[in-house]
GROMACS .gro file of N, CA and C in nm:
model
  546
    1THR      N    1   0.374  -2.768   1.679
    1THR     CA    2   0.452  -2.711   1.703
    1THR      C    3   0.433  -2.521   1.692
    2ASN      N    4   0.586  -2.507   1.598
    2ASN     CA    5   0.578  -2.363   1.570
    2ASN      C    6   0.472  -2.370   1.380
    3GLN      N    7   0.425  -2.417   1.367
    3GLN     CA    8   0.344  -2.435   1.228
    3GLN      C    9   0.239  -2.339   1.246
    4LYS      N   10   0.227  -2.258   1.100
    4LYS     CA   11   0.145  -2.163   1.053
    4LYS      C   12   0.041  -2.235   0.992
    5ALA      N   13  -0.090  -2.171   0.983
    5ALA     CA   14  -0.197  -2.257   0.930
    5ALA      C   15  -0.199  -2.181   0.772
    6VAL      N   16  -0.262  -2.328   0.703
    6VAL     CA   17  -0.214  -2.278   0.621
    6VAL      C   18  -0.332  -2.343   0.471
    7THR      N   19  -0.350  -2.237   0.408
    7THR     CA   20  -0.464  -2.266   0.306
    7THR      C   21  -0.463  -2.269   0.184
    8LEU      N   22  -0.518  -2.352   0.136
    8LEU     CA   23  -0.472  -2.442  -0.003
    8LEU      C   24  -0.606  -2.419  -0.119
    9TYR      N   25  -0.589  -2.374  -0.228
    9TYR     CA   26  -0.671  -2.385  -0.352
    9TYR      C   27  -0.684  -2.454  -0.423
   10LYS      N   28  -0.812  -2.522  -0.487
   10LYS     CA   29  -0.764  -2.543  -0.593
   10LYS      C   30  -0.788  -2.495  -0.782
   11ALA      N   31  -0.699  -2.465  -0.828
   11ALA     CA   32  -0.689  -2.453  -0.962
   11ALA      C   33  -0.784  -2.475  -1.027
   12GLU      N   34  -0.928  -2.404  -1.096
   12GLU     CA   35  -0.950  -2.465  -1.210
   12GLU      C   36  -0.903  -2.484  -1.349
   13ASP      N   37  -0.943  -2.635  -1.390
   13ASP     CA   38  -0.880  -2.556  -1.557
   13ASP      C   39  -0.963  -2.506  -1.675
   14THR      N   40  -0.923  -2.440  -1.734
   14THR     CA   41  -1.065  -2.341  -1.794
   14THR      C   42  -0.982  -2.339  -1.941
   15SER      N   43  -0.909  -2.448  -1.965
   15SER     CA   44  -0.815  -2.430  -2.102
   15SER      C   45  -0.925  -2.547  -2.191
   16SER      N   46  -1.056  -2.608  -2.142
   16SER     CA   47  -1.110  -2.636  -2.274
   16SER      C   48  -1.242  -2.593  -2.204
   17GLY      N   49  -1.247  -2.441  -2.226
   17GLY     CA   50  -1.348  -2.358  -2.255
   17GLY      C   51  -1.461  -2.401  -2.113
   18GLY      N   52  -1.440  -2.507  -2.028
   18GLY     CA   53  -1.599  -2.528  -1.954
   18GLY      C   54  -1.539  -2.443  -1.801
   19GLY      N   55  -1.471  -2.315  -1.826
   19GLY     CA   56  -1.443  -2.226  -1.702
   19GLY      C   57  -1.546  -2.168  -1.656
   20SER      N   58  -1.550  -2.121  -1.518
   20SER     CA   59  -1.665  -2.002  -1.466
   20SER      C   60  -1.554  -1.903  -1.488
   21GLU      N   61  -1.658  -1.790  -1.551
   21GLU     CA   62  -1.597  -1.663  -1.509
   21GLU      C   63  -1.633  -1.591  -1.431
   22THR      N   64  -1.696  -1.653  -1.343
   22THR     CA   65  -1.659  -1.594  -1.146
   22THR      C   66  -1.576  -1.656  -1.069
   23PRO      N   67  -1.457  -1.538  -1.019
   23PRO     CA   68  -1.417  -1.657  -0.954
   23PRO      C   69  -1.424  -1.695  -0.846
   24ASP      N   70  -1.338  -1.775  -0.768
   24ASP     CA   71  -1.380  -1.893  -0.657
   24ASP      C   72  -1.374  -1.764  -0.542
   25PRO      N   73  -1.519  -1.763  -0.473
   25PRO     CA   74  -1.543  -1.652  -0.327
   25PRO      C   75  -1.456  -1.692  -0.239
   26GLU      N   76  -1.383  -1.803  -0.219
   26GLU     CA   77  -1.327  -1.799  -0.149
   26GLU      C   78  -1.156  -1.791  -0.158
   27VAL      N   79  -1.126  -1.739  -0.248
   27VAL     CA   80  -0.993  -1.685  -0.374
   27VAL      C   81  -1.001  -1.542  -0.320
   28PRO      N   82  -0.881  -1.526  -0.226
   28PRO     CA   83  -0.848  -1.380  -0.201
   28PRO      C   84  -0.826  -1.271  -0.297
   29THR      N   85  -0.870  -1.192  -0.333
   29THR     CA   86  -0.809  -1.117  -0.466
   29THR      C   87  -0.772  -0.988  -0.397
   30ALA      N   88  -0.692  -0.873  -0.510
   30ALA     CA   89  -0.605  -0.814  -0.400
   30ALA      C   90  -0.668  -0.685  -0.515
   31PRO      N   91  -0.663  -0.571  -0.472
   31PRO     CA   92  -0.710  -0.449  -0.473
   31PRO      C   93  -0.646  -0.389  -0.597
   32ILE      N   94  -0.557  -0.443  -0.590
   32ILE     CA   95  -0.459  -0.379  -0.683
   32ILE      C   96  -0.391  -0.474  -0.814
   33LYS      N   97  -0.268  -0.436  -0.930
   33LYS     CA   98  -0.209  -0.536  -0.968
   33LYS      C   99  -0.102  -0.533  -1.050
   34ASP      N  100  -0.017  -0.600  -1.042
   34ASP     CA  101   0.080  -0.601  -1.164
   34ASP      C  102   0.053  -0.411  -1.213
   35GLY      N  103   0.206  -0.384  -1.241
   35GLY     CA  104   0.173  -0.221  -1.335
   35GLY      C  105   0.102  -0.128  -1.272
   36ASP      N  106   0.013  -0.183  -1.191
   36ASP     CA  107  -0.082  -0.032  -1.134
   36ASP      C  108  -0.019   0.050  -1.105
   37LYS      N  109  -0.036   0.182  -1.107
   37LYS     CA  110   0.004   0.321  -1.025
   37LYS      C  111  -0.049   0.335  -0.894
   38VAL      N  112  -0.029   0.334  -0.765
   38VAL     CA  113  -0.109   0.329  -0.690
   38VAL      C  114  -0.066   0.473  -0.595
   39VAL      N  115  -0.145   0.529  -0.509
   39VAL     CA  116  -0.129   0.583  -0.384
   39VAL      C  117  -0.185   0.537  -0.276
   40ILE      N  118  -0.066   0.490  -0.192
   40ILE     CA  119  -0.081   0.453  -0.064
   40ILE      C  120  -0.115   0.546   0.018
   41TYR      N  121  -0.258   0.570   0.101
   41TYR     CA  122  -0.323   0.636   0.202
   41TYR      C  123  -0.367   0.596   0.349
   42ALA      N  124  -0.350   0.674   0.459
   42ALA     CA  125  -0.414   0.632   0.564
   42ALA      C  126  -0.554   0.713   0.567
   43PRO      N  127  -0.612   0.645   0.473
   43PRO     CA  128  -0.804   0.684   0.517
   43PRO      C  129  -0.841   0.841   0.618
   44ALA      N  130  -0.787   0.801   0.786
   44ALA     CA  131  -0.878   0.811   0.870
   44ALA      C  132  -0.792   0.905   0.913
   45TYR      N  133  -0.659   0.953   0.827
   45TYR     CA  134  -0.602   1.115   0.906
   45TYR      C  135  -0.567   1.174   0.736
   46ASN      N  136  -0.642   1.076   0.624
   46ASN     CA  137  -0.545   1.157   0.485
   46ASN      C  138  -0.466   1.225   0.447
   47LYS      N  139  -0.358   1.095   0.535
   47LYS     CA  140  -0.177   1.101   0.462
   47LYS      C  141  -0.198   0.983   0.376
   48ALA      N  142  -0.118   1.055   0.265
   48ALA     CA  143  -0.019   0.972   0.163
   48ALA      C  144   0.119   0.937   0.185
   49LEU      N  145   0.102   0.820   0.130
   49LEU     CA  146   0.264   0.788   0.183
   49LEU      C  147   0.354   0.821   0.087
   50SER      N  148   0.451   0.903   0.122
   50SER     CA  149   0.558   0.943   0.041
   50SER      C  150   0.745   0.894   0.030
   51ALA      N  151   0.767   0.875  -0.087
   51ALA     CA  152   0.916   0.809  -0.090
   51ALA      C  153   0.997   0.902  -0.045
   52THR      N  154   0.972   1.088  -0.017
   52THR     CA  155   1.063   1.147   0.105
   52THR      C  156   1.047   1.115   0.199
   53LYS      N  157   1.182   1.151   0.245
   53LYS     CA  158   1.171   1.147   0.399
   53LYS      C  159   1.204   1.268   0.446
   54THR      N  160   1.186   1.258   0.588
   54THR     CA  161   1.271   1.355   0.693
   54THR      C  162   1.323   1.262   0.847
   55GLY      N  163   1.443   1.284   0.768
   55GLY     CA  164   1.517   1.198   0.900
   55GLY      C  165   1.490   1.079   0.851
   56ASN      N  166   1.450   0.973   0.933
   56ASN     CA  167   1.443   0.837   0.908
   56ASN      C  168   1.329   0.825   0.855
   57TYR      N  169   1.269   0.854   0.855
   57TYR     CA  170   1.085   0.823   0.849
   57TYR      C  171   1.027   0.925   0.661
   58ASN      N  172   0.909   0.813   0.648
   58ASN     CA  173   0.837   0.875   0.518
   58ASN      C  174   0.792   1.006   0.541
   59VAL      N  175   0.793   1.102   0.461
   59VAL     CA  176   0.663   1.197   0.503
   59VAL      C  177   0.530   1.176   0.471
   60GLY      N  178   0.390   1.240   0.545
   60GLY     CA  179   0.294   1.252   0.507
   60GLY      C  180   0.251   1.333   0.394
   61VAL      N  181   0.161   1.319   0.278
   61VAL     CA  182   0.129   1.443   0.260
   61VAL      C  183  -0.028   1.441   0.219
   62ASP      N  184  -0.106   1.567   0.287
   62ASP     CA  185  -0.196   1.561   0.319
   62ASP      C  186  -0.308   1.544   0.132
   63VAL      N  187  -0.416   1.447   0.152
   63VAL     CA  188  -0.477   1.405   0.034
   63VAL      C  189  -0.593   1.423   0.077
   64THR      N  190  -0.684   1.465  -0.014
   64THR     CA  191  -0.856   1.469  -0.011
   64THR      C  192  -0.923   1.385  -0.144
   65VAL      N  193  -1.029   1.342  -0.060
   65VAL     CA  194  -1.104   1.250  -0.148
   65VAL      C  195  -1.271   1.343  -0.208
   66ASN      N  196  -1.256   1.387  -0.336
   66ASN     CA  197  -1.321   1.456  -0.401
   66ASN      C  198  -1.416   1.377  -0.502
   67GLY      N  199  -1.527   1.297  -0.472
   67GLY     CA  200  -1.579   1.219  -0.544
   67GLY      C  201  -1.536   1.068  -0.559
   68ASP      N  202  -1.488   1.016  -0.653
   68ASP     CA  203  -1.430   0.927  -0.671
   68ASP      C  204  -1.248   0.969  -0.709
   69LYS      N  205  -1.219   1.091  -0.638
   69LYS     CA  206  -1.079   1.071  -0.691
   69LYS      C  207  -0.982   1.100  -0.580
   70LEU      N  208  -0.876   1.096  -0.525
   70LEU     CA  209  -0.806   1.144  -0.456
   70LEU      C  210  -0.711   1.248  -0.505
   71GLU      N  211  -0.695   1.356  -0.455
   71GLU     CA  212  -0.680   1.487  -0.465
   71GLU      C  213  -0.502   1.503  -0.411
   72GLY      N  214  -0.391   1.627  -0.419
   72GLY     CA  215  -0.328   1.640  -0.308
   72GLY      C  216  -0.200   1.562  -0.364
   73TYR      N  217  -0.195   1.453  -0.433
   73TYR     CA  218  -0.037   1.406  -0.409
   73TYR      C  219   0.004   1.418  -0.551
   74GLY      N  220   0.118   1.418  -0.563
   74GLY     CA  221   0.264   1.386  -0.658
   74GLY      C  222   0.309   1.332  -0.692
   75GLU      N  223   0.417   1.279  -0.751
   75GLU     CA  224   0.463   1.208  -0.802
   75GLU      C  225   0.556   1.153  -0.704
   76THR      N  226   0.603   1.173  -0.577
   76THR     CA  227   0.678   1.118  -0.472
   76THR      C  228   0.563   0.985  -0.362
   77GLU      N  229   0.459   1.008  -0.411
   77GLU     CA  230   0.336   0.943  -0.394
   77GLU      C  231   0.271   0.885  -0.465
   78ILE      N  232   0.337   0.800  -0.544
   78ILE     CA  233   0.301   0.767  -0.686
   78ILE      C  234   0.342   0.579  -0.683
   79TRP      N  235   0.343   0.477  -0.630
   79TRP     CA  236   0.432   0.348  -0.631
   79TRP      C  237   0.330   0.288  -0.727
   80THR      N  238   0.485   0.243  -0.830
   80THR     CA  239   0.433   0.160  -0.865
   80THR      C  240   0.410   0.005  -0.862
   81VAL      N  241   0.323  -0.091  -0.872
   81VAL     CA  242   0.274  -0.156  -0.785
   81VAL      C  243   0.364  -0.318  -0.877
   82ILE      N  244   0.402  -0.414  -0.801
   82ILE     CA  245   0.546  -0.521  -0.907
   82ILE      C  246   0.413  -0.633  -0.808
   83ASP      N  247   0.355  -0.748  -0.863
   83ASP     CA  248   0.300  -0.896  -0.832
   83ASP      C  249   0.451  -0.981  -0.828
   84ASN      N  250   0.452  -1.018  -0.707
   84ASN     CA  251   0.573  -1.093  -0.715
   84ASN      C  252   0.555  -1.228  -0.756
   85GLY      N  253   0.420  -1.288  -0.747
   85GLY     CA  254   0.366  -1.443  -0.798
   85GLY      C  255   0.343  -1.570  -0.698
   86ASP      N  256   0.353  -1.442  -0.548
   86ASP     CA  257   0.360  -1.547  -0.433
   86ASP      C  258   0.269  -1.518  -0.342
   87GLY      N  259   0.177  -1.415  -0.393
   87GLY     CA  260   0.088  -1.370  -0.337
   87GLY      C  261   0.172  -1.251  -0.214
   88THR      N  262   0.258  -1.175  -0.238
   88THR     CA  263   0.313  -1.039  -0.187
   88THR      C  264   0.253  -0.971  -0.285
   89PHE      N  265   0.357  -0.826  -0.265
   89PHE     CA  266   0.374  -0.721  -0.341
   89PHE      C  267   0.471  -0.589  -0.288
   90SER      N  268   0.489  -0.601  -0.386
   90SER     CA  269   0.590  -0.501  -0.355
   90SER      C  270   0.560  -0.301  -0.437
   91PHE      N  271   0.647  -0.248  -0.412
   91PHE     CA  272   0.591  -0.122  -0.412
   91PHE      C  273   0.737  -0.014  -0.462
   92ALA      N  274   0.742   0.016  -0.581
   92ALA     CA  275   0.831   0.072  -0.642
   92ALA      C  276   0.809   0.234  -0.667
   93ASN      N  277   0.947   0.327  -0.653
   93ASN     CA  278   0.910   0.461  -0.667
   93ASN      C  279   1.045   0.501  -0.690
   94GLY      N  280   1.065   0.569  -0.803
   94GLY     CA  281   1.223   0.635  -0.898
   94GLY      C  282   1.297   0.488  -0.902
   95GLY      N  283   1.222   0.368  -0.907
   95GLY     CA  284   1.299   0.280  -0.979
   95GLY      C  285   1.358   0.136  -0.857
   96GLN      N  286   1.281   0.203  -0.721
   96GLN     CA  287   1.310   0.140  -0.632
   96GLN      C  288   1.246   0.054  -0.522
   97ASN      N  289   1.208  -0.052  -0.481
   97ASN     CA  290   1.135  -0.072  -0.377
   97ASN      C  291   1.095   0.003  -0.198
   98ILE      N  292   0.992  -0.025  -0.189
   98ILE     CA  293   1.009   0.004  -0.064
   98ILE      C  294   0.951  -0.083  -0.002
   99GLY      N  295   1.120  -0.066   0.145
   99GLY     CA  296   1.112  -0.218   0.171
   99GLY      C  297   1.185  -0.157   0.309
  100MET      N  298   1.182  -0.317   0.451
  100MET     CA  299   1.278  -0.216   0.545
  100MET      C  300   1.422  -0.320   0.527
  101ALA      N  301   1.506  -0.330   0.672
  101ALA     CA  302   1.601  -0.312   0.678
  101ALA      C  303   1.625  -0.434   0.822
  102ASP      N  304   1.718  -0.478   0.812
  102ASP     CA  305   1.661  -0.561   0.943
  102ASP      C  306   1.659  -0.515   1.082
  103SER      N  307   1.699  -0.441   1.103
  103SER     CA  308   1.623  -0.360   1.207
  103SER      C  309   1.582  -0.224   1.203
  104TYR      N  310   1.542  -0.188   1.290
  104TYR     CA  311   1.453  -0.090   1.289
  104TYR      C  312   1.274  -0.063   1.215
  105SER      N  313   1.228   0.021   1.242
  105SER     CA  314   1.066   0.007   1.161
  105SER      C  315   1.030   0.097   1.075
  106SER      N  316   1.180   0.195   1.023
  106SER     CA  317   1.122   0.280   0.907
  106SER      C  318   1.125   0.209   0.781
  107MET      N  319   1.057   0.261   0.678
  107MET     CA  320   1.095   0.214   0.522
  107MET      C  321   1.207   0.297   0.488
  108ASN      N  322   1.292   0.204   0.380
  108ASN     CA  323   1.351   0.288   0.278
  108ASN      C  324   1.323   0.236   0.175
  109LEU      N  325   1.380   0.299   0.065
  109LEU     CA  326   1.403   0.270  -0.096
  109LEU      C  327   1.477   0.178  -0.072
  110GLY      N  328   1.470   0.113  -0.172
  110GLY     CA  329   1.622  -0.058  -0.163
  110GLY      C  330   1.595  -0.116  -0.043
  111ALA      N  331   1.533  -0.072   0.038
  111ALA     CA  332   1.612  -0.218   0.158
  111ALA      C  333   1.574  -0.348   0.142
  112THR      N  334   1.642  -0.476   0.206
  112THR     CA  335   1.575  -0.574   0.172
  112THR      C  336   1.439  -0.637   0.197
  113HIS      N  337   1.404  -0.599   0.228
  113HIS     CA  338   1.261  -0.680   0.325
  113HIS      C  339   1.202  -0.616   0.233
  114ASP      N  340   1.160  -0.642   0.056
  114ASP     CA  341   1.057  -0.515   0.005
  114ASP      C  342   0.908  -0.599  -0.046
  115ASP      N  343   0.907  -0.704   0.044
  115ASP     CA  344   0.791  -0.803  -0.009
  115ASP      C  345   0.657  -0.791   0.131
  116TRP      N  346   0.567  -0.731   0.040
  116TRP     CA  347   0.460  -0.673   0.188
  116TRP      C  348   0.314  -0.776   0.098
  117GLU      N  349   0.249  -0.815   0.222
  117GLU     CA  350   0.143  -0.868   0.225
  117GLU      C  351  -0.008  -0.812   0.256
  118ILE      N  352  -0.097  -0.779   0.120
  118ILE     CA  353  -0.233  -0.695   0.167
  118ILE      C  354  -0.342  -0.816   0.220
  119THR      N  355  -0.399  -0.764   0.298
  119THR     CA  356  -0.493  -0.827   0.386
  119THR      C  357  -0.673  -0.763   0.437
  120ASP      N  358  -0.757  -0.789   0.354
  120ASP     CA  359  -0.871  -0.694   0.292
  120ASP      C  360  -0.932  -0.747   0.434
  121LEU      N  361  -0.993  -0.557   0.480
  121LEU     CA  362  -0.990  -0.567   0.638
  121LEU      C  363  -1.152  -0.522   0.587
  122GLY      N  364  -1.198  -0.512   0.495
  122GLY     CA  365  -1.371  -0.496   0.446
  122GLY      C  366  -1.396  -0.315   0.409
  123ASP      N  367  -1.454  -0.253   0.351
  123ASP     CA  368  -1.486  -0.140   0.318
  123ASP      C  369  -1.358  -0.080   0.294
  124ASN      N  370  -1.290  -0.118   0.192
  124ASN     CA  371  -1.195  -0.100   0.088
  124ASN      C  372  -1.061  -0.046   0.181
  125LEU      N  373  -1.067  -0.070   0.284
  125LEU     CA  374  -0.984  -0.095   0.407
  125LEU      C  375  -0.884  -0.191   0.369
  126TYR      N  376  -0.734  -0.173   0.391
  126TYR     CA  377  -0.630  -0.352   0.362
  126TYR      C  378  -0.540  -0.293   0.478
  127ASN      N  379  -0.456  -0.414   0.547
  127ASN     CA  380  -0.355  -0.395   0.639
  127ASN      C  381  -0.224  -0.424   0.487
  128VAL      N  382  -0.121  -0.359   0.582
  128VAL     CA  383  -0.007  -0.356   0.397
  128VAL      C  384   0.077  -0.428   0.563
  129LYS      N  385   0.102  -0.577   0.520
  129LYS     CA  386   0.243  -0.617   0.626
  129LYS      C  387   0.372  -0.675   0.544
  130ASN      N  388   0.492  -0.658   0.602
  130ASN     CA  389   0.601  -0.651   0.545
  130ASN      C  390   0.610  -0.804   0.627
  131THR      N  391   0.651  -0.885   0.500
  131THR     CA  392   0.710  -1.054   0.524
  131THR      C  393   0.780  -1.098   0.585
  132GLY      N  394   0.888  -1.014   0.575
  132GLY     CA  395   1.022  -1.021   0.589
  132GLY      C  396   1.044  -0.994   0.757
  133ARG      N  397   0.968  -0.904   0.829
  133ARG     CA  398   0.968  -0.801   0.951
  133ARG      C  399   0.860  -0.851   1.039
  134GLY      N  400   0.725  -0.882   0.943
  134GLY     CA  401   0.638  -0.903   1.023
  134GLY      C  402   0.540  -0.745   1.051
  135ASN      N  403   0.658  -0.673   1.041
  135ASN     CA  404   0.584  -0.541   1.034
  135ASN      C  405   0.450  -0.464   0.974
  136PHE      N  406   0.352  -0.406   1.003
  136PHE     CA  407   0.202  -0.387   0.952
  136PHE      C  408   0.321  -0.212   0.910
  137MET      N  409   0.249  -0.117   0.793
  137MET     CA  410   0.266   0.015   0.773
  137MET      C  411   0.190   0.044   0.860
  138GLU      N  412   0.202   0.211   0.875
  138GLU     CA  413   0.114   0.255   0.926
  138GLU      C  414   0.154   0.380   0.894
  139TRP      N  415   0.060   0.536   0.926
  139TRP     CA  416   0.050   0.652   0.967
  139TRP      C  417   0.068   0.700   1.084
  140TYR      N  418   0.166   0.720   1.160
  140TYR     CA  419   0.222   0.715   1.285
  140TYR      C  420   0.147   0.867   1.328
  141ASN      N  421   0.045   0.894   1.318
  141ASN     CA  422  -0.095   1.015   1.382
  141ASN      C  423   0.065   1.070   1.500
  142GLN      N  424   0.113   1.016   1.580
  142GLN     CA  425   0.149   1.101   1.685
  142GLN      C  426   0.291   1.134   1.653
  143TYR      N  427   0.337   1.117   1.574
  143TYR     CA  428   0.486   1.152   1.541
  143TYR      C  429   0.468   1.204   1.413
  144SER      N  430   0.349   1.266   1.320
  144SER     CA  431   0.311   1.282   1.194
  144SER      C  432   0.425   1.225   1.127
  145ASN      N  433   0.460   1.105   1.092
  145ASN     CA  434   0.530   1.046   0.974
  145ASN      C  435   0.521   0.890   0.935
  146TRP      N  436   0.514   0.858   0.847
  146TRP     CA  437   0.471   0.705   0.790
  146TRP      C  438   0.595   0.636   0.855
  147SER      N  439   0.569   0.498   0.917
  147SER     CA  440   0.648   0.401   0.972
  147SER      C  441   0.570   0.250   0.994
  148THR      N  442   0.625   0.134   1.043
  148THR     CA  443   0.575   0.011   1.063
  148THR      C  444   0.616  -0.024   1.157
  149TYR      N  445   0.512  -0.107   1.261
  149TYR     CA  446   0.466  -0.164   1.393
  149TYR      C  447   0.430  -0.274   1.381
  150ASN      N  448   0.445  -0.388   1.506
  150ASN     CA  449   0.384  -0.516   1.473
  150ASN      C  450   0.255  -0.495   1.594
  151SER      N  451   0.190  -0.465   1.526
  151SER     CA  452   0.074  -0.443   1.624
  151SER      C  453  -0.032  -0.540   1.618
  152SER      N  454  -0.088  -0.613   1.725
  152SER     CA  455  -0.225  -0.706   1.788
  152SER      C  456  -0.334  -0.590   1.715
  153SER      N  457  -0.332  -0.466   1.717
  153SER     CA  458  -0.462  -0.426   1.738
  153SER      C  459  -0.469  -0.311   1.593
  154ALA      N  460  -0.387  -0.412   1.424
  154ALA     CA  461  -0.320  -0.358   1.306
  154ALA      C  462  -0.533  -0.350   1.231
  155ALA      N  463  -0.573  -0.462   1.241
  155ALA     CA  464  -0.667  -0.422   1.181
  155ALA      C  465  -0.825  -0.349   1.227
  156THR      N  466  -0.778  -0.283   1.321
  156THR     CA  467  -0.908  -0.255   1.405
  156THR      C  468  -0.858  -0.073   1.426
  157ASP      N  469  -0.712  -0.033   1.436
  157ASP     CA  470  -0.668   0.086   1.490
  157ASP      C  471  -0.626   0.145   1.325
  158GLY      N  472  -0.688   0.303   1.308
  158GLY     CA  473  -0.689   0.411   1.189
  158GLY      C  474  -0.561   0.403   1.133
  159GLN      N  475  -0.479   0.401   1.211
  159GLN     CA  476  -0.316   0.389   1.171
  159GLN      C  477  -0.248   0.273   1.053
  160PHE      N  478  -0.281   0.199   1.097
  160PHE     CA  479  -0.280   0.039   0.990
  160PHE      C  480  -0.352   0.041   0.872
  161GLN      N  481  -0.486   0.083   0.873
  161GLN     CA  482  -0.597   0.082   0.796
  161GLN      C  483  -0.546   0.148   0.688
  162LEU      N  484  -0.577   0.109   0.570
  162LEU     CA  485  -0.483   0.175   0.451
  162LEU      C  486  -0.558   0.135   0.302
  163ARG      N  487  -0.578   0.239   0.266
  163ARG     CA  488  -0.654   0.274   0.125
  163ARG      C  489  -0.568   0.239   0.016
  164PHE      N  490  -0.572   0.187  -0.144
  164PHE     CA  491  -0.508   0.217  -0.228
  164PHE      C  492  -0.588   0.280  -0.333
  165TYR      N  493  -0.565   0.404  -0.422
  165TYR     CA  494  -0.604   0.482  -0.490
  165TYR      C  495  -0.543   0.422  -0.656
  166VAL      N  496  -0.590   0.361  -0.701
  166VAL     CA  497  -0.528   0.363  -0.836
  166VAL      C  498  -0.519   0.468  -0.937
  167VAL      N  499  -0.437   0.507  -1.015
  167VAL     CA  500  -0.374   0.644  -1.025
  167VAL      C  501  -0.471   0.613  -1.215
  168PRO      N  502  -0.577   0.749  -1.291
  168PRO     CA  503  -0.577   0.711  -1.378
  168PRO      C  504  -0.482   0.722  -1.445
  169GLU      N  505  -0.480   0.623  -1.623
  169GLU     CA  506  -0.371   0.645  -1.676
  169GLU      C  507  -0.377   0.767  -1.719
  170GLY      N  508  -0.244   0.798  -1.758
  170GLY     CA  509  -0.170   0.922  -1.801
  170GLY      C  510  -0.151   0.984  -1.670
  171GLY      N  511  -0.162   0.923  -1.532
  171GLY     CA  512  -0.063   1.003  -1.400
  171GLY      C  513  -0.235   1.100  -1.348
  172GLU      N  514  -0.166   1.186  -1.307
  172GLU     CA  515  -0.243   1.296  -1.201
  172GLU      C  516  -0.299   1.371  -1.329
  173THR      N  517  -0.392   1.412  -1.239
  173THR     CA  518  -0.466   1.595  -1.313
  173THR      C  519  -0.364   1.637  -1.404
  174PRO      N  520  -0.403   1.699  -1.473
  174PRO     CA  521  -0.283   1.822  -1.544
  174PRO      C  522  -0.345   1.919  -1.485
  175GLU      N  523  -0.181   2.019  -1.453
  175GLU     CA  524  -0.236   2.136  -1.399
  175GLU      C  525  -0.330   2.204  -1.546
  176PRO      N  526  -0.391   2.325  -1.502
  176PRO     CA  527  -0.399   2.402  -1.606
  176PRO      C  528  -0.351   2.489  -1.701
  177GLU      N  529  -0.346   2.492  -1.837
  177GLU     CA  530  -0.212   2.598  -1.870
  177GLU      C  531  -0.294   2.719  -1.844
  178VAL      N  532  -0.171   2.760  -1.842
  178VAL     CA  533  -0.167   2.905  -1.799
  178VAL      C  534  -0.161   3.015  -1.952
  179PRO      N  535  -0.285   3.102  -1.982
  179PRO     CA  536  -0.289   3.144  -2.148
  179PRO      C  537  -0.110   3.195  -2.161
  180VAL      N  538  -0.096   3.247  -2.261
  180VAL     CA  539   0.036   3.327  -2.281
  180VAL      C  540   0.004   3.403  -2.379
  181ALA      N  541   0.014   3.522  -2.301
  181ALA     CA  542   0.030   3.654  -2.389
  181ALA      C  543   0.077   3.711  -2.512
  182THR      N  544  -0.002   3.706  -2.608
  182THR     CA  545   0.070   3.689  -2.785
  182THR      C  546   0.038   3.869  -2.810
   0.00000   0.00000   0.00000
């Protein structure tokens, strides 16, 4: 009938000191954790998800990878990770989570459906799927904005293959100070 596959994991009791330091390889681990400050971006297009909107859709901000650093983002592209404790995450900017309404494919701060499931695609690429609506976050290249879509090709389409850049403690790289004439 209409049942979904369920995967069960056994938690190991480490209270007696007999546990292993290595996590069970079958238990999926997220690339992010509660409290992280992250930039969500589509590496195929070098576009970061912004809280800023144009019309109904979120703006994409140009970013570049320079070694192990991501450059070009600002405060509106930094999302605070919230671990919901059920395998899903929420992403907040300005104290509001990004989510989806009951209809439409756009994302909004403070919207009802704000829980997201992360699927590891390998090579530090992830799908980010809204659990309430079933749509995946995407950089919609044809229209140059961020949106969502329920795609059967999300795992192989670069518009849906996202990365998380964890912003180093202290936030962005500070701008160089301009010397003051005395």
